[in-house]
mmCIF file with all atom_site columns, C-alpha atoms in Angstrom:
data_model
loop_
_atom_site.group_PDB
_atom_site.id
_atom_site.type_symbol
_atom_site.label_atom_id
_atom_site.label_alt_id
_atom_site.label_comp_id
_atom_site.label_asym_id
_atom_site.label_entity_id
_atom_site.label_seq_id
_atom_site.pdbx_PDB_ins_code
_atom_site.Cartn_x
_atom_site.Cartn_y
_atom_site.Cartn_z
_atom_site.occupancy
_atom_site.B_iso_or_equiv
_atom_site.pdbx_formal_charge
_atom_site.auth_seq_id
_atom_site.auth_comp_id
_atom_site.auth_asym_id
_atom_site.auth_atom_id
_atom_site.pdbx_PDB_model_num
ATOM 1   C CA . MET A 1 1   ? -11.110 -5.643  19.473  1.00 0.00 ? 1   MET A CA 1
ATOM 2   C CA . TRP A 1 2   ? -8.169  -8.072  17.235  1.00 0.00 ? 2   TRP A CA 1
ATOM 3   C CA . PHE A 1 3   ? -11.464 -8.097  14.744  1.00 0.00 ? 3   PHE A CA 1
ATOM 4   C CA . VAL A 1 4   ? -11.396 -3.601  14.386  1.00 0.00 ? 4   VAL A CA 1
ATOM 5   C CA . ILE A 1 5   ? -7.457  -3.348  14.471  1.00 0.00 ? 5   ILE A CA 1
ATOM 6   C CA . SER A 1 6   ? -6.314  -5.872  11.456  1.00 0.00 ? 6   SER A CA 1
ATOM 7   C CA . ILE A 1 7   ? -8.782  -4.577  9.044   1.00 0.00 ? 7   ILE A CA 1
ATOM 8   C CA . LEU A 1 8   ? -7.645  -0.423  9.756   1.00 0.00 ? 8   LEU A CA 1
ATOM 9   C CA . ILE A 1 9   ? -4.085  -1.942  9.227   1.00 0.00 ? 9   ILE A CA 1
ATOM 10  C CA . GLY A 1 10  ? -5.523  -3.203  6.448   1.00 0.00 ? 10  GLY A CA 1
ATOM 11  C CA . TYR A 1 11  ? -7.489  -0.044  5.150   1.00 0.00 ? 11  TYR A CA 1
ATOM 12  C CA . LEU A 1 12  ? -3.514  2.157   6.204   1.00 0.00 ? 12  LEU A CA 1
ATOM 13  C CA . LEU A 1 13  ? -2.075  -0.814  4.720   1.00 0.00 ? 13  LEU A CA 1
ATOM 14  C CA . GLY A 1 14  ? -3.973  -0.321  1.191   1.00 0.00 ? 14  GLY A CA 1
ATOM 15  C CA . SER A 1 15  ? -3.362  3.236   1.773   1.00 0.00 ? 15  SER A CA 1
ATOM 16  C CA . ILE A 1 16  ? 0.623   3.134   0.473   1.00 0.00 ? 16  ILE A CA 1
ATOM 17  C CA . SER A 1 17  ? 0.606   4.145   -2.899  1.00 0.00 ? 17  SER A CA 1
ATOM 18  C CA . PHE A 1 18  ? 3.528   3.336   -4.676  1.00 0.00 ? 18  PHE A CA 1
ATOM 19  C CA . SER A 1 19  ? 2.786   4.758   -7.939  1.00 0.00 ? 19  SER A CA 1
ATOM 20  C CA . PHE A 1 20  ? 2.781   7.745   -6.079  1.00 0.00 ? 20  PHE A CA 1
ATOM 21  C CA . LEU A 1 21  ? 6.173   7.180   -4.418  1.00 0.00 ? 21  LEU A CA 1
ATOM 22  C CA . ALA A 1 22  ? 7.313   5.900   -7.263  1.00 0.00 ? 22  ALA A CA 1
ATOM 23  C CA . GLY A 1 23  ? 6.611   9.137   -9.355  1.00 0.00 ? 23  GLY A CA 1
ATOM 24  C CA . LYS A 1 24  ? 8.235   11.567  -6.563  1.00 0.00 ? 24  LYS A CA 1
ATOM 25  C CA . LEU A 1 25  ? 11.391  9.186   -6.362  1.00 0.00 ? 25  LEU A CA 1
ATOM 26  C CA . LEU A 1 26  ? 12.348  8.788   -9.457  1.00 0.00 ? 26  LEU A CA 1
ATOM 27  C CA . LYS A 1 27  ? 10.969  11.995  -11.504 1.00 0.00 ? 27  LYS A CA 1
ATOM 28  C CA . GLY A 1 28  ? 10.135  14.555  -8.215  1.00 0.00 ? 28  GLY A CA 1
ATOM 29  C CA . ILE A 1 29  ? 6.336   14.327  -10.217 1.00 0.00 ? 29  ILE A CA 1
ATOM 30  C CA . ASP A 1 30  ? 2.401   13.339  -8.527  1.00 0.00 ? 30  ASP A CA 1
ATOM 31  C CA . ILE A 1 31  ? 2.194   11.051  -11.121 1.00 0.00 ? 31  ILE A CA 1
ATOM 32  C CA . ARG A 1 32  ? -1.815  11.947  -10.492 1.00 0.00 ? 32  ARG A CA 1
ATOM 33  C CA . LYS A 1 33  ? -0.926  15.197  -13.343 1.00 0.00 ? 33  LYS A CA 1
ATOM 34  C CA . HIS A 1 34  ? 0.016   12.998  -15.407 1.00 0.00 ? 34  HIS A CA 1
ATOM 35  C CA . GLY A 1 35  ? -1.134  10.765  -18.103 1.00 0.00 ? 35  GLY A CA 1
ATOM 36  C CA . SER A 1 36  ? -4.518  9.862   -17.399 1.00 0.00 ? 36  SER A CA 1
ATOM 37  C CA . GLY A 1 37  ? -4.065  11.029  -14.333 1.00 0.00 ? 37  GLY A CA 1
ATOM 38  C CA . ASN A 1 38  ? -4.570  7.489   -11.509 1.00 0.00 ? 38  ASN A CA 1
ATOM 39  C CA . ALA A 1 39  ? -2.253  6.476   -9.461  1.00 0.00 ? 39  ALA A CA 1
ATOM 40  C CA . GLY A 1 40  ? -1.924  2.845   -10.668 1.00 0.00 ? 40  GLY A CA 1
ATOM 41  C CA . ALA A 1 41  ? 0.268   0.509   -12.156 1.00 0.00 ? 41  ALA A CA 1
ATOM 42  C CA . THR A 1 42  ? -1.054  0.779   -15.713 1.00 0.00 ? 42  THR A CA 1
ATOM 43  C CA . ASN A 1 43  ? -0.228  4.969   -15.049 1.00 0.00 ? 43  ASN A CA 1
ATOM 44  C CA . THR A 1 44  ? 3.101   4.275   -14.159 1.00 0.00 ? 44  THR A CA 1
ATOM 45  C CA . LEU A 1 45  ? 4.366   2.451   -16.889 1.00 0.00 ? 45  LEU A CA 1
ATOM 46  C CA . ARG A 1 46  ? 2.783   5.084   -19.445 1.00 0.00 ? 46  ARG A CA 1
ATOM 47  C CA . VAL A 1 47  ? 4.240   7.836   -17.761 1.00 0.00 ? 47  VAL A CA 1
ATOM 48  C CA . LEU A 1 48  ? 8.736   6.105   -16.192 1.00 0.00 ? 48  LEU A CA 1
ATOM 49  C CA . GLY A 1 49  ? 8.308   2.923   -17.860 1.00 0.00 ? 49  GLY A CA 1
ATOM 50  C CA . VAL A 1 50  ? 8.045   -0.541  -18.057 1.00 0.00 ? 50  VAL A CA 1
ATOM 51  C CA . GLY A 1 51  ? 10.333  -1.424  -14.876 1.00 0.00 ? 51  GLY A CA 1
ATOM 52  C CA . PRO A 1 52  ? 8.153   1.026   -12.429 1.00 0.00 ? 52  PRO A CA 1
ATOM 53  C CA . GLY A 1 53  ? 5.138   -0.005  -13.434 1.00 0.00 ? 53  GLY A CA 1
ATOM 54  C CA . VAL A 1 54  ? 5.267   -4.260  -12.988 1.00 0.00 ? 54  VAL A CA 1
ATOM 55  C CA . THR A 1 55  ? 7.092   -2.565  -9.520  1.00 0.00 ? 55  THR A CA 1
ATOM 56  C CA . VAL A 1 56  ? 4.446   -1.241  -8.746  1.00 0.00 ? 56  VAL A CA 1
ATOM 57  C CA . LEU A 1 57  ? 1.870   -3.718  -10.053 1.00 0.00 ? 57  LEU A CA 1
ATOM 58  C CA . LEU A 1 58  ? 3.924   -6.270  -7.793  1.00 0.00 ? 58  LEU A CA 1
ATOM 59  C CA . LEU A 1 59  ? 4.456   -3.779  -3.951  1.00 0.00 ? 59  LEU A CA 1
ATOM 60  C CA . ASP A 1 60  ? 0.311   -3.180  -4.680  1.00 0.00 ? 60  ASP A CA 1
ATOM 61  C CA . ALA A 1 61  ? -0.695  -7.188  -4.943  1.00 0.00 ? 61  ALA A CA 1
ATOM 62  C CA . ILE A 1 62  ? 1.658   -7.685  -2.260  1.00 0.00 ? 62  ILE A CA 1
ATOM 63  C CA . LYS A 1 63  ? 0.209   -5.461  -0.023  1.00 0.00 ? 63  LYS A CA 1
ATOM 64  C CA . GLY A 1 64  ? -4.102  -6.780  -0.690  1.00 0.00 ? 64  GLY A CA 1
ATOM 65  C CA . VAL A 1 65  ? -2.283  -10.528 -0.098  1.00 0.00 ? 65  VAL A CA 1
ATOM 66  C CA . ILE A 1 66  ? -1.327  -8.826  3.432   1.00 0.00 ? 66  ILE A CA 1
ATOM 67  C CA . ALA A 1 67  ? -3.850  -7.133  4.449   1.00 0.00 ? 67  ALA A CA 1
ATOM 68  C CA . VAL A 1 68  ? -6.045  -10.696 3.955   1.00 0.00 ? 68  VAL A CA 1
ATOM 69  C CA . LEU A 1 69  ? -3.490  -12.837 5.683   1.00 0.00 ? 69  LEU A CA 1
ATOM 70  C CA . LEU A 1 70  ? -3.639  -9.692  8.787   1.00 0.00 ? 70  LEU A CA 1
ATOM 71  C CA . GLY A 1 71  ? -6.930  -11.886 9.191   1.00 0.00 ? 71  GLY A CA 1
ATOM 72  C CA . ILE A 1 72  ? -5.271  -14.653 10.128  1.00 0.00 ? 72  ILE A CA 1
ATOM 73  C CA . TRP A 1 73  ? -2.470  -13.264 12.063  1.00 0.00 ? 73  TRP A CA 1
ATOM 74  C CA . ILE A 1 74  ? -4.082  -10.399 13.855  1.00 0.00 ? 74  ILE A CA 1
ATOM 75  C CA . GLY A 1 75  ? -7.264  -11.508 13.497  1.00 0.00 ? 75  GLY A CA 1
ATOM 76  C CA . ASP A 1 76  ? -9.560  -14.943 14.351  1.00 0.00 ? 76  ASP A CA 1
ATOM 77  C CA . GLY A 1 77  ? -9.214  -16.223 10.563  1.00 0.00 ? 77  GLY A CA 1
ATOM 78  C CA . SER A 1 78  ? -13.228 -16.125 9.436   1.00 0.00 ? 78  SER A CA 1
ATOM 79  C CA . ALA A 1 79  ? -14.202 -15.580 6.589   1.00 0.00 ? 79  ALA A CA 1
ATOM 80  C CA . LEU A 1 80  ? -16.423 -12.595 6.997   1.00 0.00 ? 80  LEU A CA 1
ATOM 81  C CA . LEU A 1 81  ? -12.799 -10.794 8.183   1.00 0.00 ? 81  LEU A CA 1
ATOM 82  C CA . LEU A 1 82  ? -10.282 -12.379 5.774   1.00 0.00 ? 82  LEU A CA 1
ATOM 83  C CA . VAL A 1 83  ? -12.759 -10.039 3.279   1.00 0.00 ? 83  VAL A CA 1
ATOM 84  C CA . LEU A 1 84  ? -13.533 -7.440  4.850   1.00 0.00 ? 84  LEU A CA 1
ATOM 85  C CA . CYS A 1 85  ? -9.758  -7.344  5.268   1.00 0.00 ? 85  CYS A CA 1
ATOM 86  C CA . GLY A 1 86  ? -9.302  -7.525  1.993   1.00 0.00 ? 86  GLY A CA 1
ATOM 87  C CA . VAL A 1 87  ? -11.847 -4.775  1.669   1.00 0.00 ? 87  VAL A CA 1
ATOM 88  C CA . ALA A 1 88  ? -10.171 -2.470  3.382   1.00 0.00 ? 88  ALA A CA 1
ATOM 89  C CA . ALA A 1 89  ? -6.996  -2.847  1.314   1.00 0.00 ? 89  ALA A CA 1
ATOM 90  C CA . ILE A 1 90  ? -8.602  -1.416  -1.146  1.00 0.00 ? 90  ILE A CA 1
ATOM 91  C CA . ALA A 1 91  ? -10.342 0.830   -0.155  1.00 0.00 ? 91  ALA A CA 1
ATOM 92  C CA . GLY A 1 92  ? -6.455  2.332   1.075   1.00 0.00 ? 92  GLY A CA 1
ATOM 93  C CA . HIS A 1 93  ? -5.324  2.249   -2.304  1.00 0.00 ? 93  HIS A CA 1
ATOM 94  C CA . ASN A 1 94  ? -8.640  3.934   -4.063  1.00 0.00 ? 94  ASN A CA 1
ATOM 95  C CA . TRP A 1 95  ? -8.923  6.090   -1.822  1.00 0.00 ? 95  TRP A CA 1
ATOM 96  C CA . PRO A 1 96  ? -5.569  6.953   0.349   1.00 0.00 ? 96  PRO A CA 1
ATOM 97  C CA . VAL A 1 97  ? -5.871  8.971   4.017   1.00 0.00 ? 97  VAL A CA 1
ATOM 98  C CA . TYR A 1 98  ? -2.126  9.399   3.154   1.00 0.00 ? 98  TYR A CA 1
ATOM 99  C CA . PHE A 1 99  ? -2.629  10.976  0.041   1.00 0.00 ? 99  PHE A CA 1
ATOM 100 C CA . GLY A 1 100 ? -4.826  13.196  0.001   1.00 0.00 ? 100 GLY A CA 1
ATOM 101 C CA . PHE A 1 101 ? -7.670  10.348  -0.584  1.00 0.00 ? 101 PHE A CA 1
ATOM 102 C CA . ARG A 1 102 ? -6.373  10.553  -4.516  1.00 0.00 ? 102 ARG A CA 1
ATOM 103 C CA . GLY A 1 103 ? -5.399  6.504   -5.403  1.00 0.00 ? 103 GLY A CA 1
ATOM 104 C CA . GLY A 1 104 ? -6.227  4.240   -7.663  1.00 0.00 ? 104 GLY A CA 1
ATOM 105 C CA . LYS A 1 105 ? -8.681  2.086   -9.167  1.00 0.00 ? 105 LYS A CA 1
ATOM 106 C CA . GLY A 1 106 ? -7.738  -0.447  -6.839  1.00 0.00 ? 106 GLY A CA 1
ATOM 107 C CA . ILE A 1 107 ? -6.963  -3.716  -9.516  1.00 0.00 ? 107 ILE A CA 1
ATOM 108 C CA . ALA A 1 108 ? -4.040  -4.955  -8.975  1.00 0.00 ? 108 ALA A CA 1
ATOM 109 C CA . THR A 1 109 ? -4.171  -5.078  -4.775  1.00 0.00 ? 109 THR A CA 1
ATOM 110 C CA . THR A 1 110 ? -8.150  -6.774  -5.966  1.00 0.00 ? 110 THR A CA 1
ATOM 111 C CA . ILE A 1 111 ? -5.674  -9.194  -7.426  1.00 0.00 ? 111 ILE A CA 1
ATOM 112 C CA . GLY A 1 112 ? -3.898  -9.390  -4.639  1.00 0.00 ? 112 GLY A CA 1
ATOM 113 C CA . VAL A 1 113 ? -6.618  -10.398 -1.904  1.00 0.00 ? 113 VAL A CA 1
ATOM 114 C CA . MET A 1 114 ? -8.554  -12.572 -4.636  1.00 0.00 ? 114 MET A CA 1
ATOM 115 C CA . LEU A 1 115 ? -5.141  -14.679 -5.550  1.00 0.00 ? 115 LEU A CA 1
ATOM 116 C CA . THR A 1 116 ? -5.299  -15.199 -1.735  1.00 0.00 ? 116 THR A CA 1
ATOM 117 C CA . LEU A 1 117 ? -9.041  -15.772 -0.434  1.00 0.00 ? 117 LEU A CA 1
ATOM 118 C CA . ALA A 1 118 ? -9.546  -16.939 -3.777  1.00 0.00 ? 118 ALA A CA 1
ATOM 119 C CA . PRO A 1 119 ? -6.585  -18.856 -5.842  1.00 0.00 ? 119 PRO A CA 1
ATOM 120 C CA . LEU A 1 120 ? -7.725  -21.323 -8.310  1.00 0.00 ? 120 LEU A CA 1
ATOM 121 C CA . PRO A 1 121 ? -10.374 -18.507 -9.394  1.00 0.00 ? 121 PRO A CA 1
ATOM 122 C CA . ALA A 1 122 ? -7.931  -15.721 -9.541  1.00 0.00 ? 122 ALA A CA 1
ATOM 123 C CA . LEU A 1 123 ? -5.882  -17.730 -12.039 1.00 0.00 ? 123 LEU A CA 1
ATOM 124 C CA . TYR A 1 124 ? -7.983  -18.938 -14.210 1.00 0.00 ? 124 TYR A CA 1
ATOM 125 C CA . ALA A 1 125 ? -9.182  -15.430 -14.362 1.00 0.00 ? 125 ALA A CA 1
ATOM 126 C CA . GLY A 1 126 ? -5.750  -13.355 -14.593 1.00 0.00 ? 126 GLY A CA 1
ATOM 127 C CA . ILE A 1 127 ? -5.425  -15.565 -17.584 1.00 0.00 ? 127 ILE A CA 1
ATOM 128 C CA . VAL A 1 128 ? -8.616  -14.616 -19.389 1.00 0.00 ? 128 VAL A CA 1
ATOM 129 C CA . CYS A 1 129 ? -7.511  -10.637 -17.995 1.00 0.00 ? 129 CYS A CA 1
ATOM 130 C CA . ILE A 1 130 ? -4.043  -11.355 -19.858 1.00 0.00 ? 130 ILE A CA 1
ATOM 131 C CA . LEU A 1 131 ? -5.141  -13.074 -22.891 1.00 0.00 ? 131 LEU A CA 1
ATOM 132 C CA . ALA A 1 132 ? -7.315  -9.907  -23.139 1.00 0.00 ? 132 ALA A CA 1
ATOM 133 C CA . ILE A 1 133 ? -4.593  -7.251  -22.776 1.00 0.00 ? 133 ILE A CA 1
ATOM 134 C CA . VAL A 1 134 ? -2.672  -9.141  -24.922 1.00 0.00 ? 134 VAL A CA 1
ATOM 135 C CA . VAL A 1 135 ? -4.674  -9.663  -28.160 1.00 0.00 ? 135 VAL A CA 1
ATOM 136 C CA . THR A 1 136 ? -6.241  -5.848  -27.619 1.00 0.00 ? 136 THR A CA 1
ATOM 137 C CA . ARG A 1 137 ? -4.263  -4.124  -25.626 1.00 0.00 ? 137 ARG A CA 1
ATOM 138 C CA . TYR A 1 138 ? -6.788  -2.703  -23.257 1.00 0.00 ? 138 TYR A CA 1
ATOM 139 C CA . VAL A 1 139 ? -5.461  -2.616  -19.776 1.00 0.00 ? 139 VAL A CA 1
ATOM 140 C CA . SER A 1 140 ? -8.891  -1.957  -18.668 1.00 0.00 ? 140 SER A CA 1
ATOM 141 C CA . LEU A 1 141 ? -10.711 -4.101  -20.784 1.00 0.00 ? 141 LEU A CA 1
ATOM 142 C CA . GLY A 1 142 ? -8.169  -7.728  -18.887 1.00 0.00 ? 142 GLY A CA 1
ATOM 143 C CA . SER A 1 143 ? -9.584  -5.792  -15.930 1.00 0.00 ? 143 SER A CA 1
ATOM 144 C CA . LEU A 1 144 ? -12.959 -5.478  -15.950 1.00 0.00 ? 144 LEU A CA 1
ATOM 145 C CA . LEU A 1 145 ? -13.313 -9.425  -17.249 1.00 0.00 ? 145 LEU A CA 1
ATOM 146 C CA . PHE A 1 146 ? -11.035 -10.075 -14.727 1.00 0.00 ? 146 PHE A CA 1
ATOM 147 C CA . THR A 1 147 ? -13.630 -8.700  -11.923 1.00 0.00 ? 147 THR A CA 1
ATOM 148 C CA . ALA A 1 148 ? -16.706 -9.697  -14.265 1.00 0.00 ? 148 ALA A CA 1
ATOM 149 C CA . ILE A 1 149 ? -15.625 -13.653 -14.191 1.00 0.00 ? 149 ILE A CA 1
ATOM 150 C CA . LEU A 1 150 ? -14.363 -13.740 -10.670 1.00 0.00 ? 150 LEU A CA 1
ATOM 151 C CA . PRO A 1 151 ? -17.916 -14.162 -9.169  1.00 0.00 ? 151 PRO A CA 1
ATOM 152 C CA . ILE A 1 152 ? -18.804 -16.960 -11.775 1.00 0.00 ? 152 ILE A CA 1
ATOM 153 C CA . LEU A 1 153 ? -16.188 -19.248 -11.226 1.00 0.00 ? 153 LEU A CA 1
ATOM 154 C CA . VAL A 1 154 ? -16.279 -18.301 -6.889  1.00 0.00 ? 154 VAL A CA 1
ATOM 155 C CA . TRP A 1 155 ? -20.017 -19.608 -7.146  1.00 0.00 ? 155 TRP A CA 1
ATOM 156 C CA . ILE A 1 156 ? -18.585 -23.042 -9.663  1.00 0.00 ? 156 ILE A CA 1
ATOM 157 C CA . MET A 1 157 ? -16.334 -23.336 -7.503  1.00 0.00 ? 157 MET A CA 1
ATOM 158 C CA . HIS A 1 158 ? -18.557 -23.415 -4.350  1.00 0.00 ? 158 HIS A CA 1
ATOM 159 C CA . PHE A 1 159 ? -16.412 -21.032 -1.628  1.00 0.00 ? 159 PHE A CA 1
ATOM 160 C CA . PRO A 1 160 ? -17.550 -19.697 1.095   1.00 0.00 ? 160 PRO A CA 1
ATOM 161 C CA . ILE A 1 161 ? -20.564 -17.344 0.157   1.00 0.00 ? 161 ILE A CA 1
ATOM 162 C CA . GLU A 1 162 ? -18.589 -14.481 1.792   1.00 0.00 ? 162 GLU A CA 1
ATOM 163 C CA . ILE A 1 163 ? -16.203 -14.734 -0.527  1.00 0.00 ? 163 ILE A CA 1
ATOM 164 C CA . PHE A 1 164 ? -18.986 -15.245 -3.573  1.00 0.00 ? 164 PHE A CA 1
ATOM 165 C CA . TYR A 1 165 ? -20.573 -11.951 -2.199  1.00 0.00 ? 165 TYR A CA 1
ATOM 166 C CA . PHE A 1 166 ? -16.729 -9.782  -2.505  1.00 0.00 ? 166 PHE A CA 1
ATOM 167 C CA . SER A 1 167 ? -16.191 -11.641 -5.940  1.00 0.00 ? 167 SER A CA 1
ATOM 168 C CA . LEU A 1 168 ? -19.572 -9.690  -7.070  1.00 0.00 ? 168 LEU A CA 1
ATOM 169 C CA . LEU A 1 169 ? -18.637 -6.626  -4.974  1.00 0.00 ? 169 LEU A CA 1
ATOM 170 C CA . VAL A 1 170 ? -15.366 -6.439  -6.253  1.00 0.00 ? 170 VAL A CA 1
ATOM 171 C CA . PHE A 1 171 ? -17.344 -6.604  -9.881  1.00 0.00 ? 171 PHE A CA 1
ATOM 172 C CA . VAL A 1 172 ? -19.294 -3.911  -9.176  1.00 0.00 ? 172 VAL A CA 1
ATOM 173 C CA . PHE A 1 173 ? -16.859 -1.634  -7.707  1.00 0.00 ? 173 PHE A CA 1
ATOM 174 C CA . ALA A 1 174 ? -14.688 -1.904  -10.927 1.00 0.00 ? 174 ALA A CA 1
ATOM 175 C CA . TRP A 1 175 ? -17.521 -1.305  -13.491 1.00 0.00 ? 175 TRP A CA 1
ATOM 176 C CA . ILE A 1 176 ? -17.963 1.824   -11.462 1.00 0.00 ? 176 ILE A CA 1
ATOM 177 C CA . ARG A 1 177 ? -14.293 3.143   -11.489 1.00 0.00 ? 177 ARG A CA 1
ATOM 178 C CA . HIS A 1 178 ? -13.748 2.338   -14.908 1.00 0.00 ? 178 HIS A CA 1
ATOM 179 C CA . ARG A 1 179 ? -16.890 3.842   -16.202 1.00 0.00 ? 179 ARG A CA 1
ATOM 180 C CA . SER A 1 180 ? -15.172 5.937   -18.176 1.00 0.00 ? 180 SER A CA 1
ATOM 181 C CA . ASN A 1 181 ? -12.876 3.716   -19.174 1.00 0.00 ? 181 ASN A CA 1
ATOM 182 C CA . ILE A 1 182 ? -15.562 1.538   -20.695 1.00 0.00 ? 182 ILE A CA 1
ATOM 183 C CA . VAL A 1 183 ? -17.123 4.652   -22.848 1.00 0.00 ? 183 VAL A CA 1
ATOM 184 C CA . ARG A 1 184 ? -14.015 4.878   -24.108 1.00 0.00 ? 184 ARG A CA 1
ATOM 185 C CA . LEU A 1 185 ? -14.312 1.292   -24.853 1.00 0.00 ? 185 LEU A CA 1
ATOM 186 C CA . LEU A 1 186 ? -16.798 1.736   -26.779 1.00 0.00 ? 186 LEU A CA 1
ATOM 187 C CA . LYS A 1 187 ? -16.174 4.965   -28.872 1.00 0.00 ? 187 LYS A CA 1
ATOM 188 C CA . GLY A 1 188 ? -13.256 3.110   -29.826 1.00 0.00 ? 188 GLY A CA 1
ATOM 189 C CA . GLN A 1 189 ? -11.036 5.627   -28.263 1.00 0.00 ? 189 GLN A CA 1
ATOM 190 C CA . GLU A 1 190 ? -9.542  4.045   -24.880 1.00 0.00 ? 190 GLU A CA 1
ATOM 191 C CA . ASN A 1 191 ? -5.852  3.811   -24.781 1.00 0.00 ? 191 ASN A CA 1
ATOM 192 C CA . LYS A 1 192 ? -3.495  0.571   -25.400 1.00 0.00 ? 192 LYS A CA 1
ATOM 193 C CA . ILE A 1 193 ? -0.169  -0.071  -24.166 1.00 0.00 ? 193 ILE A CA 1
ATOM 194 C CA . GLY A 1 194 ? 2.216   1.865   -25.918 1.00 0.00 ? 194 GLY A CA 1
ATOM 195 C CA . SER A 1 195 ? -0.430  4.581   -27.206 1.00 0.00 ? 195 SER A CA 1
ATOM 196 C CA . LYS A 1 196 ? 0.048   8.115   -26.110 1.00 0.00 ? 196 LYS A CA 1
ATOM 197 C CA . THR A 1 197 ? -2.004  8.743   -23.387 1.00 0.00 ? 197 THR A CA 1
ATOM 198 C CA . LYS A 1 198 ? -5.844  10.531  -23.474 1.00 0.00 ? 198 LYS A CA 1
ATOM 199 C CA . SER A 1 199 ? -7.404  12.373  -20.904 1.00 0.00 ? 199 SER A CA 1
ATOM 200 C CA . GLY A 1 200 ? -9.575  10.540  -18.699 1.00 0.00 ? 200 GLY A CA 1
#
């Protein structure tokens, strides 16, 4: 019973869209109707500014951390349960029950989940992600690299097999969610930080 409850709470926690709330509180807008139309930290940064963007990034990551910890606080603390709580939080972020199931792409929440499940792989992949963003100014490229490197590091560092499979799922999930970004990257049309936002 507590196994299921912790996963459900993880989903409900993940469903809190801080990007949507920031848009409503700061400008009275639905952020999903502005910029790229994505309810995430990157679009918040573009539409509302650096402060709100960074705040949303941190809050989205924190809810990923808390969701995993729920598996310890409420459940049995097994690797499987921790992974499922993380999956639930990311699913909630992407398809939030409170906001018509229209959310973000889940990268910030994924970062929070992975930092809790596999700190060192997440840290090393995060460094590569940040360097890629600094050099290219493509947030999407950094996000894609983050999810691509994670399974390799998790495997090399011998984390539980449940976490490895989760990192593979994160990789596939993120690349599917970013498929339009990938097309624009290949065409050289992707949005850069500081540039005017294109549709998509």
